[in-house]
Tab-separated table of C-alpha atoms and ligand atoms in Angstrom:
chain	number	residue	atom	x	y	z
A	20	MET	CA	-56.349	33.452	-48.948
A	21	SER	CA	-53.516	35.563	-50.380
A	22	ILE	CA	-51.420	35.979	-53.528
A	23	ARG	CA	-48.129	34.481	-54.670
A	24	ILE	CA	-45.502	35.623	-57.189
A	25	LYS	CA	-45.574	33.440	-60.315
A	26	GLY	CA	-43.661	35.581	-62.819
A	27	THR	CA	-41.742	38.863	-63.077
A	28	GLY	CA	-40.513	41.131	-65.857
A	29	SER	CA	-38.759	44.465	-66.435
A	30	ALA	CA	-38.439	47.076	-69.160
A	31	LEU	CA	-35.985	49.958	-69.355
A	32	PRO	CA	-35.462	52.669	-71.969
A	33	LEU	CA	-32.380	52.028	-74.119
A	34	LYS	CA	-30.587	55.270	-73.230
A	35	THR	CA	-28.436	55.364	-70.103
A	36	VAL	CA	-27.566	58.808	-68.722
A	37	THR	CA	-24.544	59.132	-66.457
A	38	ASN	CA	-23.998	61.787	-63.808
A	39	ASN	CA	-21.279	63.315	-65.976
A	40	GLU	CA	-23.780	63.698	-68.811
A	41	LEU	CA	-26.145	65.562	-66.448
A	42	SER	CA	-23.319	67.845	-65.365
A	43	ARG	CA	-23.211	69.196	-68.935
A	44	PHE	CA	-26.524	71.012	-68.461
A	45	VAL	CA	-26.977	71.437	-64.694
A	46	ASP	CA	-24.408	72.637	-62.169
A	47	THR	CA	-23.567	69.321	-60.517
A	48	THR	CA	-20.841	66.670	-60.340
A	49	ASP	CA	-20.590	62.891	-60.383
A	50	GLU	CA	-19.027	63.035	-56.883
A	51	TRP	CA	-21.865	65.139	-55.381
A	52	ILE	CA	-24.601	62.901	-56.793
A	53	ILE	CA	-22.904	59.659	-55.709
A	54	GLU	CA	-22.130	60.957	-52.228
A	55	ARG	CA	-25.655	62.328	-51.543
A	56	THR	CA	-27.754	59.723	-53.379
A	57	GLY	CA	-25.670	56.700	-54.433
A	58	ILE	CA	-26.932	57.152	-58.008
A	59	GLU	CA	-24.374	56.646	-60.800
A	60	SER	CA	-26.650	56.463	-63.841
A	61	ARG	CA	-30.276	56.087	-64.862
A	62	HIS	CA	-32.271	55.072	-67.959
A	63	ILE	CA	-34.110	57.934	-69.633
A	64	ALA	CA	-36.791	57.602	-72.308
A	65	THR	CA	-36.037	59.039	-75.727
A	66	GLY	CA	-39.282	57.830	-77.275
A	67	GLU	CA	-40.413	55.032	-74.989
A	68	THR	CA	-43.717	55.805	-73.268
A	69	VAL	CA	-45.246	54.596	-69.993
A	70	ASP	CA	-47.604	52.207	-71.793
A	71	MET	CA	-44.791	50.799	-73.970
A	72	LEU	CA	-42.579	50.079	-70.960
A	73	ALA	CA	-45.515	48.710	-68.949
A	74	GLY	CA	-46.520	46.443	-71.846
A	75	GLU	CA	-42.996	45.087	-72.306
A	76	ALA	CA	-42.578	44.366	-68.583
A	77	ALA	CA	-46.026	42.704	-68.541
A	78	TRP	CA	-45.144	40.457	-71.501
A	79	LYS	CA	-41.943	39.352	-69.819
A	80	ALA	CA	-43.753	38.566	-66.544
A	81	LEU	CA	-46.277	36.396	-68.380
A	82	LEU	CA	-43.538	34.614	-70.353
A	83	ASP	CA	-41.714	34.008	-67.091
A	84	ALA	CA	-44.891	32.575	-65.499
A	85	GLY	CA	-45.767	30.571	-68.635
A	86	VAL	CA	-49.297	31.996	-68.647
A	87	ASP	CA	-51.365	33.024	-71.674
A	88	ALA	CA	-52.610	36.608	-71.682
A	89	ASP	CA	-56.249	35.567	-72.077
A	90	LYS	CA	-56.089	33.880	-68.643
A	91	ILE	CA	-55.458	37.172	-66.807
A	92	ASP	CA	-58.316	38.404	-64.616
A	93	LEU	CA	-56.994	41.755	-63.406
A	94	ILE	CA	-54.382	44.288	-64.558
A	95	ILE	CA	-53.452	47.205	-62.307
A	96	VAL	CA	-50.823	49.753	-63.325
A	97	ALA	CA	-49.327	52.054	-60.702
A	98	THR	CA	-48.037	55.241	-62.302
A	99	CYS	CA	-47.839	58.983	-61.701
A	100	SER	CA	-46.181	60.056	-64.960
A	101	ALA	CA	-48.373	58.824	-67.807
A	102	GLU	CA	-48.215	60.968	-70.935
A	103	GLN	CA	-51.947	60.506	-71.447
A	104	ALA	CA	-54.889	61.260	-69.149
A	105	LEU	CA	-57.163	58.806	-70.951
A	106	PRO	CA	-57.438	55.888	-71.411
A	107	CYS	CA	-55.642	54.421	-68.427
A	108	ILE	CA	-52.289	52.689	-68.956
A	109	ALA	CA	-53.654	49.352	-67.697
A	110	CYS	CA	-56.159	49.297	-70.590
A	111	GLN	CA	-53.284	50.033	-72.993
A	112	VAL	CA	-51.375	47.112	-71.502
A	113	GLN	CA	-54.447	44.935	-71.933
A	114	LYS	CA	-54.431	45.840	-75.644
A	115	HIS	CA	-50.651	45.412	-76.080
A	116	ILE	CA	-50.577	41.917	-74.584
A	117	GLY	CA	-54.023	40.727	-75.729
A	118	ALA	CA	-55.462	40.169	-72.234
A	119	VAL	CA	-58.986	39.992	-73.630
A	120	ASN	CA	-60.651	38.844	-70.409
A	121	ALA	CA	-58.956	41.191	-67.936
A	122	VAL	CA	-60.390	44.094	-65.952
A	123	ALA	CA	-57.838	46.925	-66.071
A	124	PHE	CA	-57.327	50.195	-64.222
A	125	ASP	CA	-54.580	52.486	-62.875
A	126	ILE	CA	-53.614	53.600	-59.368
A	127	ASN	CA	-51.623	56.681	-58.421
A	128	ALA	CA	-49.989	56.537	-54.997
A	129	ALA	CA	-46.640	57.840	-56.283
A	130	CYS	CA	-43.652	55.788	-55.104
A	131	ALA	CA	-45.905	53.626	-52.887
A	132	GLY	CA	-48.126	52.876	-55.907
A	133	PHE	CA	-46.923	49.349	-56.605
A	134	LEU	CA	-47.676	48.203	-53.054
A	135	PHE	CA	-51.064	49.957	-53.054
A	136	ALA	CA	-51.870	48.137	-56.326
A	137	MET	CA	-50.662	44.838	-54.904
A	138	ASN	CA	-52.794	45.297	-51.791
A	139	THR	CA	-55.819	46.037	-54.000
A	140	ALA	CA	-55.185	42.864	-56.020
A	141	ASP	CA	-54.814	40.861	-52.804
A	142	ALA	CA	-58.186	42.177	-51.594
A	143	TYR	CA	-59.900	41.213	-54.869
A	144	ILE	CA	-58.303	37.773	-54.925
A	145	SER	CA	-58.761	37.033	-51.216
A	146	GLY	CA	-62.371	38.170	-51.590
A	147	GLY	CA	-62.910	35.503	-54.236
A	148	ILE	CA	-63.581	37.979	-57.058
A	149	TYR	CA	-60.521	37.127	-59.188
A	150	ASN	CA	-57.953	34.329	-59.269
A	151	ASN	CA	-54.909	36.194	-60.558
A	152	ALA	CA	-53.525	39.667	-61.233
A	153	LEU	CA	-50.815	41.347	-63.250
A	154	ILE	CA	-49.460	44.291	-61.249
A	155	ILE	CA	-47.190	46.790	-62.957
A	156	GLY	CA	-45.273	49.856	-61.788
A	157	ALA	CA	-44.361	52.031	-64.784
A	158	GLU	CA	-42.915	55.532	-64.998
A	159	VAL	CA	-41.433	58.001	-67.434
A	160	LEU	CA	-40.587	60.542	-64.760
A	161	SER	CA	-38.386	62.405	-67.223
A	162	ASN	CA	-41.733	63.773	-68.542
A	163	ILE	CA	-42.449	65.651	-65.319
A	164	VAL	CA	-38.991	66.560	-64.033
A	165	ASN	CA	-37.574	70.075	-64.330
A	166	TRP	CA	-34.336	69.453	-66.243
A	167	SER	CA	-32.885	72.760	-65.098
A	168	ASP	CA	-33.407	72.005	-61.371
A	169	ARG	CA	-30.300	70.205	-60.104
A	170	THR	CA	-31.952	69.357	-56.796
A	171	THR	CA	-34.486	67.030	-58.451
A	172	CYS	CA	-33.482	66.089	-62.017
A	173	ILE	CA	-30.479	64.071	-60.852
A	174	LEU	CA	-32.664	61.722	-58.796
A	175	PHE	CA	-35.065	60.114	-61.212
A	176	GLY	CA	-35.048	57.388	-63.855
A	177	ASP	CA	-37.579	55.757	-66.193
A	178	GLY	CA	-38.654	52.110	-66.373
A	179	ALA	CA	-41.290	49.507	-65.598
A	180	GLY	CA	-41.524	46.322	-63.574
A	181	ALA	CA	-44.327	43.752	-63.596
A	182	VAL	CA	-45.283	40.919	-61.264
A	183	TYR	CA	-47.864	38.259	-62.083
A	184	PHE	CA	-49.638	36.924	-58.971
A	185	GLU	CA	-51.913	33.924	-58.444
A	186	LYS	CA	-54.189	32.937	-55.579
A	187	ASP	CA	-52.363	31.212	-52.715
A	188	ASP	CA	-52.686	30.524	-49.019
A	189	ARG	CA	-49.298	31.649	-47.691
A	190	PRO	CA	-49.266	34.536	-45.199
A	191	LEU	CA	-49.309	38.019	-46.698
A	192	LYS	CA	-49.802	41.112	-44.551
A	193	PHE	CA	-49.989	44.792	-45.474
A	194	ILE	CA	-49.933	48.139	-43.756
A	195	GLN	CA	-50.947	51.127	-45.906
A	196	LYS	CA	-51.030	54.741	-44.786
A	197	SER	CA	-51.681	58.144	-46.339
A	198	ASN	CA	-51.081	61.667	-45.083
A	199	GLY	CA	-52.623	64.175	-47.459
A	200	PHE	CA	-51.838	66.984	-45.021
A	201	LYS	CA	-48.208	66.758	-46.172
A	202	ASP	CA	-49.036	67.428	-49.833
A	203	ASP	CA	-46.585	70.333	-49.987
A	204	VAL	CA	-43.505	68.140	-49.429
A	205	LEU	CA	-43.506	66.551	-52.864
A	206	PHE	CA	-45.850	67.497	-55.688
A	207	CYS	CA	-46.328	68.148	-59.394
A	208	TRP	CA	-49.265	70.073	-60.858
A	209	GLN	CA	-48.577	68.638	-64.229
A	210	ARG	CA	-51.265	69.733	-66.634
A	211	ASP	CA	-51.963	73.039	-68.321
A	212	SER	CA	-55.662	73.839	-68.157
A	213	VAL	CA	-57.366	74.119	-71.534
A	214	SER	CA	-60.607	75.348	-69.951
A	215	VAL	CA	-61.915	78.629	-71.385
A	216	PHE	CA	-63.219	79.368	-67.875
A	217	TYR	CA	-59.897	78.828	-66.093
A	218	ARG	CA	-58.574	82.022	-64.458
A	219	GLY	CA	-55.747	80.592	-62.344
A	220	VAL	CA	-52.027	80.674	-63.062
A	221	GLN	CA	-50.282	77.423	-63.938
A	222	THR	CA	-47.343	76.935	-61.616
A	223	TYR	CA	-45.293	74.002	-60.345
A	224	LYS	CA	-45.685	71.967	-63.522
A	225	TYR	CA	-42.662	69.887	-62.575
A	226	VAL	CA	-41.781	67.642	-59.654
A	227	THR	CA	-41.157	69.984	-56.731
A	228	MET	CA	-39.682	68.598	-53.548
A	229	ASP	CA	-38.479	69.539	-50.098
A	230	GLY	CA	-35.588	67.044	-50.211
A	231	ARG	CA	-34.641	67.247	-46.540
A	232	GLU	CA	-38.236	66.774	-45.398
A	233	VAL	CA	-38.653	63.775	-47.727
A	234	PHE	CA	-35.459	62.313	-46.293
A	235	ARG	CA	-36.697	62.754	-42.706
A	236	PHE	CA	-40.160	61.423	-43.508
A	237	ALA	CA	-38.894	58.375	-45.398
A	238	THR	CA	-36.340	57.234	-42.841
A	239	ARG	CA	-38.775	57.631	-39.938
A	240	VAL	CA	-42.036	56.242	-41.356
A	241	VAL	CA	-40.534	53.311	-43.211
A	242	SER	CA	-38.709	51.938	-40.179
A	243	GLU	CA	-41.762	52.594	-37.940
A	244	THR	CA	-44.165	50.967	-40.409
A	245	ILE	CA	-41.962	47.907	-40.888
A	246	ASN	CA	-41.607	47.495	-37.111
A	247	GLU	CA	-45.397	47.818	-36.687
A	248	LEU	CA	-46.000	45.218	-39.417
A	249	LEU	CA	-43.537	42.782	-37.866
A	250	SER	CA	-44.671	43.233	-34.272
A	251	ASN	CA	-48.300	42.600	-35.387
A	252	GLU	CA	-47.082	39.156	-36.460
A	253	GLY	CA	-44.861	38.559	-33.420
A	254	LEU	CA	-41.714	38.909	-35.557
A	255	THR	CA	-38.610	41.078	-35.431
A	256	ALA	CA	-36.404	42.416	-38.211
A	257	ASP	CA	-34.006	39.483	-37.607
A	258	ASP	CA	-36.729	37.083	-38.824
A	259	ILE	CA	-36.690	38.699	-42.281
A	260	ASP	CA	-34.457	37.398	-45.075
A	261	LEU	CA	-34.691	40.345	-47.476
A	262	PHE	CA	-35.975	43.926	-47.380
A	263	ILE	CA	-37.000	45.197	-50.803
A	264	LEU	CA	-37.473	48.936	-50.395
A	265	HIS	CA	-38.468	51.696	-52.775
A	266	GLN	CA	-35.208	52.843	-54.345
A	267	ALA	CA	-35.337	56.595	-53.683
A	268	ASN	CA	-31.825	57.153	-52.522
A	269	LEU	CA	-29.051	54.897	-51.159
A	270	ARG	CA	-28.619	57.063	-48.039
A	271	ILE	CA	-32.310	56.626	-47.159
A	272	ILE	CA	-31.976	52.837	-47.458
A	273	GLU	CA	-28.771	52.813	-45.380
A	274	SER	CA	-30.440	54.906	-42.709
A	275	ILE	CA	-33.454	52.544	-42.575
A	276	SER	CA	-31.134	49.526	-42.302
A	277	LYS	CA	-29.432	51.204	-39.309
A	278	ARG	CA	-32.743	52.101	-37.638
A	279	LEU	CA	-33.941	48.496	-38.027
A	280	GLY	CA	-30.584	47.156	-36.846
A	281	VAL	CA	-30.251	44.968	-39.947
A	282	ASP	CA	-27.129	44.586	-42.091
A	283	MET	CA	-27.206	46.268	-45.534
A	284	SER	CA	-26.550	42.840	-47.134
A	285	LYS	CA	-30.276	42.134	-46.588
A	286	PHE	CA	-31.213	45.272	-48.572
A	287	PRO	CA	-30.673	44.658	-52.288
A	288	THR	CA	-30.395	47.898	-54.297
A	289	ASN	CA	-30.496	49.014	-57.907
A	290	VAL	CA	-30.759	52.767	-57.347
A	291	GLU	CA	-27.083	53.032	-58.364
A	292	ARG	CA	-27.915	51.988	-61.945
A	293	LEU	CA	-31.573	52.998	-62.283
A	294	GLY	CA	-32.055	56.071	-60.076
A	295	ASN	CA	-35.440	56.592	-58.420
A	296	THR	CA	-38.056	55.034	-60.715
A	297	SER	CA	-40.978	55.746	-58.330
A	298	SER	CA	-43.686	53.074	-58.564
A	299	ALA	CA	-41.474	50.936	-60.838
A	300	SER	CA	-38.593	50.585	-58.391
A	301	ILE	CA	-40.006	47.758	-56.233
A	302	PRO	CA	-41.117	45.459	-59.100
A	303	LEU	CA	-37.860	46.179	-60.969
A	304	LEU	CA	-35.917	45.083	-57.906
A	305	VAL	CA	-38.150	42.054	-57.264
A	306	ASP	CA	-37.485	40.959	-60.862
A	307	GLU	CA	-33.727	41.443	-60.425
A	308	VAL	CA	-33.371	39.532	-57.156
A	309	ARG	CA	-35.643	36.761	-58.422
A	310	LYS	CA	-33.557	36.314	-61.589
A	311	GLU	CA	-30.426	36.275	-59.405
A	312	GLY	CA	-31.974	33.358	-57.477
A	313	ARG	CA	-32.163	35.322	-54.228
A	314	LEU	CA	-35.896	34.628	-53.642
A	315	LYS	CA	-36.163	31.131	-52.215
A	316	GLU	CA	-39.087	29.011	-51.060
A	317	GLY	CA	-39.834	29.527	-47.349
A	318	MET	CA	-38.137	32.939	-47.112
A	319	ARG	CA	-39.814	35.853	-45.379
A	320	ILE	CA	-39.444	39.158	-47.229
A	321	VAL	CA	-40.595	42.695	-46.540
A	322	LEU	CA	-41.482	45.165	-49.308
A	323	SER	CA	-41.871	48.850	-48.481
A	324	GLY	CA	-42.680	51.941	-50.536
A	325	PHE	CA	-43.079	55.626	-49.663
A	326	GLY	CA	-43.768	58.710	-51.678
A	327	ALA	CA	-45.809	61.761	-52.587
A	328	GLY	CA	-49.206	62.081	-50.997
A	329	LEU	CA	-47.675	61.362	-48.639
A	330	THR	CA	-48.277	57.639	-48.990
A	331	TYR	CA	-46.434	54.705	-47.498
A	332	SER	CA	-46.847	50.991	-47.227
A	333	ALA	CA	-45.132	47.828	-46.070
A	334	CYS	CA	-45.870	44.224	-46.945
A	335	LEU	CA	-44.742	40.995	-45.285
A	336	MET	CA	-44.663	38.018	-47.623
A	337	GLU	CA	-43.727	34.381	-47.126
A	338	LEU	CA	-42.382	32.793	-50.302
B	4	ACO	N1	-25.291	69.088	-57.354
B	4	ACO	C1	-24.520	69.906	-56.594
B	4	ACO	N2	-24.995	70.602	-55.559
B	4	ACO	C2	-26.306	70.461	-55.267
B	4	ACO	C3	-27.159	69.640	-56.007
B	4	ACO	C4	-26.610	68.937	-57.096
B	4	ACO	N3	-27.336	68.105	-57.865
B	4	ACO	N4	-28.388	69.689	-55.471
B	4	ACO	C5	-28.322	70.536	-54.422
B	4	ACO	N5	-27.072	70.998	-54.317
B	4	ACO	C6	-26.547	71.931	-53.334
B	4	ACO	C7	-27.612	72.801	-52.732
B	4	ACO	O1	-27.893	73.907	-53.561
B	4	ACO	C8	-26.993	73.192	-51.437
B	4	ACO	O2	-26.074	74.230	-51.673
B	4	ACO	P1	-25.966	75.454	-50.631
B	4	ACO	O3	-25.491	74.822	-49.343
B	4	ACO	O4	-24.961	76.346	-51.292
B	4	ACO	O5	-27.333	76.029	-50.534
B	4	ACO	C9	-26.167	71.960	-51.040
B	4	ACO	O6	-25.999	71.209	-52.249
B	4	ACO	C10	-26.840	71.099	-50.014
B	4	ACO	O7	-28.200	70.930	-50.416
B	4	ACO	P2	-29.191	70.057	-49.598
B	4	ACO	O8	-30.537	70.106	-50.249
B	4	ACO	O9	-29.102	70.439	-48.163
B	4	ACO	O10	-28.524	68.628	-49.801
B	4	ACO	P3	-28.869	67.309	-49.091
B	4	ACO	O11	-27.697	66.747	-48.422
B	4	ACO	O12	-30.163	67.403	-48.321
B	4	ACO	O13	-29.138	66.377	-50.344
B	4	ACO	C11	-31.015	65.392	-51.478
B	4	ACO	C12	-30.215	66.649	-51.242
B	4	ACO	C13	-30.101	64.354	-52.145
B	4	ACO	C14	-32.181	65.679	-52.408
B	4	ACO	C15	-31.474	64.879	-50.085
B	4	ACO	O14	-32.197	65.867	-49.415
B	4	ACO	C16	-32.310	63.681	-50.200
B	4	ACO	O15	-31.812	62.598	-50.435
B	4	ACO	N6	-33.631	63.819	-49.977
B	4	ACO	C17	-34.538	62.763	-50.218
B	4	ACO	C18	-35.166	63.078	-51.497
B	4	ACO	C19	-35.510	61.891	-52.308
B	4	ACO	O16	-34.912	60.840	-52.269
B	4	ACO	N7	-36.502	62.112	-53.117
B	4	ACO	C20	-36.882	61.125	-53.998
B	4	ACO	C21	-38.200	61.449	-54.498
B	4	ACO	S1	-39.362	61.153	-53.347
B	4	ACO	C22	-39.601	59.592	-53.193
B	4	ACO	O17	-39.198	58.802	-53.983
B	4	ACO	C23	-40.368	59.220	-52.083
């Protein structure tokens, strides 16, 4: 048993911020950002919250699937930038869309979060516990970015993507990995303590990153993990029709395409327009390519995400 895509949806904040706009308050240029990252603009929240974006994307996925909200069994939201600690965003989505019968909870595996959530849903559904799941990646990373740090603030964007899955019997394989020993490569100790007993000093409240190390890690582990996933199934990269990767940076995706020996035409991208939207980037891209008619019956696709933790994952899906 496995799961199958039945509907997709996206939500983006209204405001678009160009590289030139960023260069008004940090020392950077449009040329530098495009050359090093491929990013030209991103959507940034000016009032939209993680639960609002997640709810809108969820609604659109259900409309697309033609399914009533009260039929949903499971809602999982992957996020690492929620404004609120409690309740979880998935419960807020449940309320927004009226999914009265759903079980709802969040997952944080940073930029690999959507695939970790999808794998969790697959386990529940394959185990016979639920029949369907609404999986959402939603971020307002602008909440946790240091807007005076040019090495990070230029990278990120806000948004949400949702995919509605139903039980199916087509092949679906995952590899998931975590390496908590590399927690110093990319981190954010977001919250101020309100404890009267707390004696520590609050530091690193914003996303802090060793960019070069992330670049090295991402290019190596993603290509290795995809190759491992494919060789487990007796396949090679040539057998895959599309690679939908976490949209961290165009250069990372280009480097992975080279390492796999696969032409960039099989790697759709939206990082140019949306920046790095962490756990939202994969479902946003799935929604885009699906609406463009690029996901066709019988195709084999690979999804892969990687991020803070470190966490990384790859998924092989037959459509
Ligand atoms: N504008 C202009 N100059 C800049 C900027 C900027 N926005 N940012 C850094 N620089 C400068 C640096 O200060 C440095 O100057 P110096 O030589 O005088 O010291 C110079 O540019 C080169 O800096 P590097 O950090 O070496 O630049 P690099 O080529 O490594 O590019 C980048 C930086 C884009 C962050 C790169 O390391 C990268 O792509 N890393 C991957 C990070 C990533 O994608 N993270 C996403 C989040 S994690 C995730 O999603 C999994």
